[in-house]
Amino acid sequence: MTEIVKGGNLPVPGQVWRIAVVRRDADDGVPEVDASALLLDASGRVRGDGDLVFYNQPVHASGAVRLLDRVRDGERRVADWLEIDTERVEPAVRRIVITASSEHGTFGQVPGLHIRTVSAATGEQLALYEVDDASTETAFLLGEFYLRDGAWKFRALGQGYDSGLVGLAEDFGIVGGDPEPAHDDEPAPGHEPAHDGPDPVDEPVSVGASPEAIPEELLAKVREAEAEAALVRTSQQVPAQRLSRTGPRSDAELFGGEFPEFVRSGEGKADIVVDVPVPAGWVVVESTRRGDGYFAVHSIDEEGQRDALLANTLLKDQGARRVLRYDGKAPLRLRVSSSEPWTVAVRPVSTVEVLDGTAEGRGSDVLLYTGPVGQLTSRLRTRLGFEWFNVHGYEPDGRDHLLANEASRFPRETRPLPEGPLLVQLVSADGDWSLKVRPPKENRFWRRASR
């Protein structure tokens, strides 16, 4: 990671970045702080009130900028997370400014204020700027992402305002906080844009990489991780008729909130810290490995010991998709055991498919069941000749229902299926599986006779 001073800049590789606005928790006289973002055109102004992303408007209409969850850690720090996807940035947008504001105090009362930029593809810390000269300001321009010669760069700004978020927004064309349509008019008197005119000259960064070059090994990691993530997403696509199976949003939300997906690639053994804001609840951990040999993924407890088993195979080019119940008390950490290249992704429960009668797949997988009480028939066809097949159903509060547990040449088992919502976890080293949901036995005859 490169630490920069006010005015310093550096290239930011990759397509998607996550930005944390970090400070001490709001207690003991520390005022509450809110992060926001402004999308600016070539004149340094917004095109309308929709170009302000803040707590009352957390997603830009283009999807390019999102305000994510607020996260607190055990060291009494709090961070507002934002995400920028440059592929979705509209051509008219030339700058994205990250800001912070406080309605009940000044930034001289906010210790530890800094902004941190992270590559969403690799989790690499790209840039850190720490504000060390705040006094009576109630709003700050912390940093900006801007286009230069077709490439995106980050600059530390450190410009303060005594007029809060409203005054800051007015300087960029949002008058009084009221809706204003996009326009190309000249700025109103007294509201000249803070960055009107040509781009300022780039200044060198304070430490680390040259402003015009970033370490080639980091660029290579970003390129490899983004390619791997695209490969994983493509390999997980299913036929259109299965993609149409989406259950009620509320059922998925019972298991945990939304958060930006986390993807990390590497080679060999590694401990991973999931540095996106993951709320307490259930998460889906997907892993893939190229090559053969032993491959395993575990969660790590607070003492650094291996906890839940999330992948375990000796088969070539294999991985797993499993669920993990996360308590939210400490950063989620994972341990990868491998000698070959691998990719691990952490995603919300809302990304899994819904089991709505029948389903087919291969290897370890997760489905969401939202239906009534029934009977579940689980079947596995394997090339190994003898295989263990295990299926669990997890309720939002963690209660576990064993739905199949069979070791034979052709495992097949039927067991009662509780009323949904349930996360249905299938564990199989290899083989094609199928699931079929039927009505409870006592109702089957009545259903036939009533037709």
C-alpha positions as MATLAB code, in Angstrom:
seq = 'MTEIVKGGNLPVPGQVWRIAVVRRDADDGVPEVDASALLLDASGRVRGDGDLVFYNQPVHASGAVRLLDRVRDGERRVADWLEIDTERVEPAVRRIVITASSEHGTFGQVPGLHIRTVSAATGEQLALYEVDDASTETAFLLGEFYLRDGAWKFRALGQGYDSGLVGLAEDFGIVGGDPEPAHDDEPAPGHEPAHDGPDPVDEPVSVGASPEAIPEELLAKVREAEAEAALVRTSQQVPAQRLSRTGPRSDAELFGGEFPEFVRSGEGKADIVVDVPVPAGWVVVESTRRGDGYFAVHSIDEEGQRDALLANTLLKDQGARRVLRYDGKAPLRLRVSSSEPWTVAVRPVSTVEVLDGTAEGRGSDVLLYTGPVGQLTSRLRTRLGFEWFNVHGYEPDGRDHLLANEASRFPRETRPLPEGPLLVQLVSADGDWSLKVRPPKENRFWRRASR';
ca = [
       0.000    0.000    0.000;
       1.182    3.529   -0.821;
       0.669    6.291    1.741;
       0.289    9.700    0.112;
       0.122   13.289    1.345;
      -2.327   16.056    0.425;
      -2.083   16.685   -3.316;
      -0.300   13.388   -3.962;
      -1.624   11.057   -6.640;
      -1.047    7.613   -8.066;
      -2.577    5.234  -10.641;
      -5.230    2.792   -9.384;
      -5.233   -0.440  -11.402;
      -8.268   -2.612  -11.991;
     -11.930   -1.978  -12.710;
     -13.621   -2.061   -9.298;
     -12.376   -0.354   -6.131;
     -13.698   -0.172   -2.590;
     -13.065    2.941   -0.543;
     -13.198    3.136    3.250;
     -13.693    6.427    5.091;
     -12.285    5.466    8.506;
     -12.321    7.289   11.858;
     -12.762    6.701   15.573;
     -16.204    5.549   16.710;
     -18.738    8.267   17.531;
     -18.554    8.301   21.336;
     -16.759   10.261   24.047;
     -17.495   13.529   22.262;
     -16.591   12.282   18.759;
     -19.304   13.490   16.324;
     -21.024   11.226   13.822;
     -19.520   11.308   10.317;
     -21.204   10.428    6.995;
     -19.379    9.560    3.782;
     -20.663   10.502    0.326;
     -19.506   10.804   -3.282;
     -19.979   13.379   -6.064;
     -19.834   12.469   -9.755;
     -18.517   15.470  -11.716;
     -18.380   16.332  -15.397;
     -15.522   18.029  -17.265;
     -16.459   21.415  -15.784;
     -16.138   20.073  -12.241;
     -19.896   20.186  -11.567;
     -22.652   17.644  -11.066;
     -25.225   17.254  -13.845;
     -28.081   17.115  -11.342;
     -28.894   16.090   -7.781;
     -28.681   12.428   -8.846;
     -24.901   12.796   -9.026;
     -24.670   12.998   -5.226;
     -24.417    9.545   -3.596;
     -25.105    9.766    0.140;
     -27.168    8.191    2.944;
     -30.510    9.228    1.396;
     -29.453    8.187   -2.121;
     -26.971    5.317   -1.678;
     -26.735    4.103   -5.309;
     -26.083    6.177   -8.432;
     -28.539    5.589  -11.277;
     -25.727    4.193  -13.441;
     -24.713    1.684  -10.753;
     -21.142    2.997  -10.979;
     -20.987    4.278   -7.387;
     -22.597    2.744   -4.313;
     -22.553    3.609   -0.634;
     -22.244    0.319    1.232;
     -22.708   -0.648    4.859;
     -21.104    1.008    7.869;
     -18.726   -1.308    9.723;
     -17.295   -1.124   13.247;
     -14.380   -3.208   14.495;
     -13.065   -4.252   17.856;
     -10.568   -1.354   17.964;
     -13.355    1.260   18.212;
     -12.954    2.319   14.602;
     -15.840    2.852   12.202;
     -15.725    2.902    8.400;
     -18.198    3.867    5.700;
     -17.518    1.802    2.579;
     -18.137    2.900   -0.996;
     -17.649    0.991   -4.226;
     -16.742    2.332   -7.684;
     -17.106    0.261  -10.865;
     -15.370    2.120  -13.687;
     -17.032   -0.012  -16.364;
     -20.350    1.602  -15.397;
     -19.089    5.184  -15.191;
     -20.841    7.299  -17.823;
     -18.599    8.998  -20.420;
     -19.615   12.476  -19.182;
     -18.253   11.755  -15.701;
     -14.615   12.784  -15.348;
     -14.153   12.842  -11.570;
     -15.592   11.020   -8.565;
     -14.951   12.919   -5.342;
     -15.129   11.132   -1.965;
     -16.364   13.398    0.828;
     -17.206   13.276    4.531;
     -19.493   15.536    6.577;
     -20.670   15.972   10.153;
     -23.873   17.671   11.333;
     -23.073   17.752   15.044;
     -19.424   18.669   15.344;
     -16.200   19.551   13.575;
     -13.513   17.363   12.082;
     -11.055   18.687   14.612;
     -13.009   16.466   17.039;
     -12.664   13.362   14.804;
      -9.460   11.404   15.518;
      -7.941    8.957   13.077;
      -9.735   10.240    9.952;
      -8.328    8.643    6.814;
      -9.372    7.270    3.437;
      -8.234    3.904    2.151;
      -8.587    2.500   -1.402;
      -8.694   -1.267   -1.949;
      -8.702   -3.327   -5.147;
     -11.929   -5.336   -5.206;
     -10.231   -7.943   -7.396;
      -7.272   -8.756   -5.149;
      -7.953   -7.086   -1.807;
      -4.660   -5.198   -2.201;
      -4.471   -1.892   -0.308;
      -3.744    0.619   -3.072;
      -3.648    4.014   -1.358;
      -3.924    5.575    2.097;
      -4.391    9.271    2.884;
      -4.585   10.422    6.499;
      -6.089   13.809    7.397;
      -3.842   15.394   10.034;
      -4.749   19.095    9.810;
      -8.527   19.211   10.487;
      -9.880   21.940   12.803;
     -13.255   23.727   12.435;
     -14.382   22.036    9.218;
     -17.787   20.313    9.067;
     -17.217   18.756    5.620;
     -14.146   17.459    3.774;
     -13.135   16.571    0.264;
     -10.969   13.582    1.131;
      -9.885   12.348   -2.274;
     -10.918   12.000   -5.890;
     -10.699    9.479   -8.685;
     -10.116   11.178  -12.021;
      -9.421   10.284  -15.648;
      -6.066   11.187  -17.134;
      -5.079    9.967  -20.629;
      -7.729    7.254  -20.522;
      -6.613    5.814  -17.161;
      -8.009    6.341  -13.667;
      -5.919    7.853  -10.890;
      -6.470    8.749   -7.242;
      -5.540   12.074   -5.653;
      -5.570   13.061   -1.967;
      -7.440   16.373   -1.582;
      -7.857   17.311    2.100;
     -10.008   20.385    1.364;
     -12.292   21.439    4.226;
     -15.592   23.349    4.420;
     -17.233   25.124    7.351;
     -20.705   24.837    5.771;
     -21.338   21.093    6.035;
     -22.549   18.793    3.270;
     -25.027   21.391    1.945;
     -22.344   24.030    1.393;
     -20.006   21.489   -0.130;
     -22.709   20.233   -2.496;
     -23.640   23.785   -3.516;
     -20.069   24.413   -4.657;
     -20.503   21.567   -7.139;
     -23.915   22.645   -8.473;
     -26.481   21.190   -6.046;
     -28.277   24.303   -4.793;
     -29.854   24.053   -1.350;
     -30.006   20.298   -1.567;
     -33.122   20.510   -3.807;
     -33.422   18.374   -6.954;
     -31.786   19.998   -9.955;
     -31.883   18.520  -13.464;
     -28.719   17.935  -15.414;
     -27.701   21.069  -17.347;
     -24.871   22.746  -19.190;
     -25.515   26.295  -17.909;
     -22.779   28.535  -16.575;
     -22.221   28.403  -12.793;
     -24.300   30.815  -10.751;
     -22.386   33.752   -9.251;
     -20.783   32.777   -5.970;
     -20.908   29.076   -6.815;
     -17.925   28.616   -9.060;
     -16.924   24.928   -9.117;
     -14.064   23.993   -6.866;
     -12.278   22.230   -9.735;
     -13.282   24.303  -12.775;
     -10.798   24.514  -15.595;
      -8.054   22.086  -16.614;
      -6.870   19.254  -14.458;
      -4.249   20.324  -11.914;
      -0.731   19.148  -12.505;
      -0.013   15.783  -10.970;
       2.318   15.834   -7.986;
       4.469   12.833   -7.095;
       3.271   10.468   -4.420;
       4.956   10.714   -1.057;
       6.057    7.109   -0.666;
       6.319    4.077   -2.940;
       5.392    3.897   -6.607;
       5.951    6.620   -9.176;
       2.744    8.477  -10.046;
       2.948    7.205  -13.611;
       3.727    3.575  -12.770;
       2.538    1.055  -10.253;
       4.468   -2.118   -9.371;
       4.157   -4.608  -12.215;
       3.549   -7.471   -9.777;
       0.458   -5.671   -8.441;
      -0.816   -5.026  -11.958;
      -0.296   -8.704  -12.748;
      -2.245   -9.719   -9.649;
      -5.138   -7.445  -10.586;
      -5.275   -8.719  -14.154;
      -5.091  -12.355  -13.066;
      -7.706  -11.924  -10.333;
     -10.184  -10.144  -12.604;
      -9.736  -12.785  -15.303;
     -10.163  -15.550  -12.733;
     -13.263  -13.909  -11.265;
     -14.784  -13.624  -14.735;
     -13.982  -17.308  -15.364;
     -15.611  -18.324  -12.074;
     -18.762  -16.314  -12.852;
     -18.963  -17.817  -16.341;
     -18.492  -21.389  -15.069;
     -21.302  -20.917  -12.581;
     -23.875  -19.808  -15.150;
     -26.870  -22.132  -15.488;
     -29.540  -22.529  -18.198;
     -32.049  -19.718  -18.531;
     -34.898  -21.747  -17.058;
     -32.926  -22.138  -13.817;
     -31.936  -18.478  -13.712;
     -35.629  -17.627  -13.550;
     -35.939  -19.304  -10.155;
     -35.773  -16.410   -7.763;
     -37.561  -16.653   -4.441;
     -38.943  -13.859   -2.277;
     -36.250  -11.401   -1.321;
     -37.397  -11.491    2.295;
     -36.525  -15.198    2.587;
     -32.897  -14.590    1.637;
     -32.706  -11.543    3.903;
     -33.615  -13.714    6.909;
     -30.199  -15.356    6.547;
     -28.142  -12.155    6.284;
     -27.861   -8.752    4.676;
     -26.408   -7.677    1.371;
     -22.737   -6.866    0.904;
     -20.316   -6.500   -2.017;
     -18.856   -9.772   -3.170;
     -15.291  -10.494   -2.103;
     -12.976  -12.336   -4.522;
      -9.351  -13.218   -3.855;
      -6.944  -15.301   -5.969;
      -3.553  -16.666   -5.076;
      -1.253  -19.664   -5.127;
      -0.125  -21.896   -2.274;
      -1.017  -21.509    1.404;
      -2.557  -18.239    2.539;
      -4.596  -16.578    5.274;
      -7.229  -14.190    3.927;
      -8.960  -11.290    5.665;
     -12.332  -10.521    4.056;
     -12.116   -6.729    3.989;
     -15.592   -5.912    2.670;
     -18.352   -4.965    5.164;
     -19.974   -8.366    5.859;
     -22.948   -8.212    8.279;
     -23.584  -10.940   10.825;
     -25.492  -13.890    9.382;
     -25.008  -16.582    6.772;
     -22.599  -16.153    3.852;
     -21.734  -18.328    0.860;
     -18.066  -19.258    0.395;
     -17.129  -20.485   -3.079;
     -13.703  -21.849   -3.915;
     -12.008  -23.213   -7.017;
      -8.551  -24.686   -7.534;
      -6.589  -25.356  -10.717;
      -4.470  -28.497  -10.745;
      -4.467  -31.401   -8.309;
      -3.176  -32.258   -4.857;
      -4.700  -31.410   -1.504;
      -6.977  -28.371   -1.361;
      -8.850  -27.108    1.689;
     -10.442  -23.904    2.929;
     -11.283  -23.267    6.597;
     -12.640  -20.316    8.491;
     -10.321  -19.078   11.261;
     -11.502  -18.337   14.787;
     -10.397  -15.428   16.994;
      -7.389  -17.431   18.241;
      -6.155  -18.100   14.711;
      -7.232  -21.753   14.738;
      -9.034  -23.524   11.914;
     -12.799  -23.638   12.428;
     -15.466  -24.524    9.823;
     -14.406  -26.690    6.868;
     -15.447  -24.964    3.618;
     -13.602  -27.052    1.011;
     -11.741  -30.352    1.134;
     -10.684  -32.323   -1.941;
      -7.870  -34.168   -3.682;
      -9.594  -34.143   -7.072;
      -8.170  -32.172   -9.977;
      -9.666  -28.742  -10.758;
     -12.227  -29.023   -7.967;
     -13.660  -26.631   -5.443;
     -16.787  -26.198   -3.343;
     -19.679  -23.905   -2.536;
     -20.652  -23.958    1.139;
     -22.411  -21.782    3.692;
     -20.887  -20.303    6.830;
     -22.649  -18.639    9.753;
     -20.653  -15.503   10.592;
     -21.099  -13.835   13.995;
     -19.887  -10.401   12.859;
     -17.733   -9.880   15.977;
     -14.355   -9.841   14.218;
     -13.201   -9.621   10.606;
     -14.040  -12.792    8.678;
     -10.841  -14.721    8.023;
     -10.198  -17.785    5.868;
      -7.230  -20.145    5.564;
      -6.378  -21.764    2.225;
      -4.258  -24.929    2.081;
      -3.040  -25.577   -1.454;
       0.060  -25.833   -3.596;
      -1.733  -24.738   -6.779;
      -3.514  -21.549   -7.972;
      -6.894  -20.924   -6.344;
      -9.752  -18.438   -6.126;
     -12.020  -17.862   -3.120;
     -15.207  -15.763   -3.205;
     -17.542  -14.705   -0.371;
     -21.075  -13.745   -1.445;
     -24.446  -13.003    0.195;
     -27.162  -15.673    0.420;
     -29.276  -13.756   -2.104;
     -26.947  -15.031   -4.860;
     -27.902  -18.722   -4.491;
     -30.571  -20.471   -6.557;
     -33.971  -21.453   -5.214;
     -35.012  -25.108   -4.873;
     -38.565  -25.025   -6.227;
     -39.319  -28.699   -6.899;
     -36.330  -30.300   -8.562;
     -32.678  -29.409   -8.965;
     -29.565  -30.963  -10.445;
     -25.903  -30.185  -10.058;
     -22.437  -31.472   -9.347;
     -20.134  -31.418   -6.331;
     -20.778  -29.301   -3.232;
     -23.500  -26.698   -3.658;
     -26.051  -24.541   -1.815;
     -29.738  -23.923   -2.576;
     -32.477  -21.900   -0.874;
     -35.747  -23.717   -0.109;
     -38.768  -21.477    0.550;
     -41.663  -23.943    0.290;
     -43.909  -25.850    2.739;
     -43.244  -29.077    4.657;
     -42.498  -31.991    2.310;
     -40.291  -34.979    1.523;
     -36.845  -34.551   -0.015;
     -35.341  -37.301   -2.165;
     -31.587  -36.894   -2.673;
     -29.696  -38.975   -5.223;
     -26.025  -39.080   -6.264;
     -24.492  -40.648   -9.358;
     -20.730  -40.949   -9.131;
     -17.890  -42.374  -11.195;
     -15.963  -43.406   -8.084;
     -18.029  -46.517   -7.397;
     -18.563  -45.740   -3.696;
     -19.337  -42.291   -2.370;
     -20.583  -40.460    0.707;
     -23.400  -37.991    0.122;
     -24.497  -35.567    2.818;
     -27.290  -32.960    2.767;
     -28.160  -30.509    5.572;
     -30.904  -27.909    5.921;
     -30.063  -24.822    7.989;
     -32.630  -22.432    9.444;
     -31.801  -18.712    9.781;
     -31.112  -19.141   13.525;
     -28.642  -21.966   12.878;
     -30.826  -25.009   13.592;
     -29.615  -27.974   11.570;
     -31.761  -30.649    9.846;
     -30.015  -33.738    8.447;
     -31.688  -34.348    5.061;
     -29.403  -37.102    3.707;
     -26.409  -39.040    4.991;
     -25.643  -42.021    2.809;
     -22.458  -43.890    1.875;
     -22.953  -46.476   -0.869;
     -22.340  -47.182   -4.515;
     -25.394  -45.166   -5.593;
     -26.442  -43.016   -2.622;
     -30.190  -42.308   -2.522;
     -32.263  -41.264    0.473;
     -35.660  -39.733    1.264;
     -36.236  -37.756    4.453;
     -38.744  -35.215    5.817;
     -38.150  -31.658    4.619;
     -39.087  -28.897    7.110;
     -40.937  -25.779    6.051;
     -38.736  -23.118    4.482;
     -36.816  -20.965    4.422;
     -33.865  -23.346    4.630;
     -30.362  -23.230    3.240;
     -29.883  -26.664    1.680;
     -26.203  -27.607    1.807;
     -25.067  -30.510   -0.382;
     -21.652  -32.024    0.325;
     -20.161  -34.412   -2.238;
     -16.588  -34.938   -3.352;
     -17.592  -35.885   -6.891;
     -20.628  -36.928   -8.859;
     -23.899  -35.617  -10.297;
     -26.704  -35.119   -7.790;
     -30.415  -34.527   -8.060;
     -32.995  -33.327   -5.543;
     -36.768  -33.728   -5.734;
     -39.323  -32.221   -3.356;
     -42.632  -34.054   -2.879;
     -45.652  -33.442   -0.628;
     -45.669  -35.184    2.767;
     -46.591  -38.883    2.580;
     -49.897  -38.452    4.419;
     -51.170  -36.008    1.779;
     -50.159  -37.814   -1.390;
     -53.238  -40.030   -1.787;
     -55.601  -37.119   -1.192;
     -53.796  -35.086   -3.871;
     -54.142  -37.912   -6.423;
     -57.769  -38.620   -5.595;
     -58.780  -34.978   -5.852;
     -57.527  -34.551   -9.408;
];
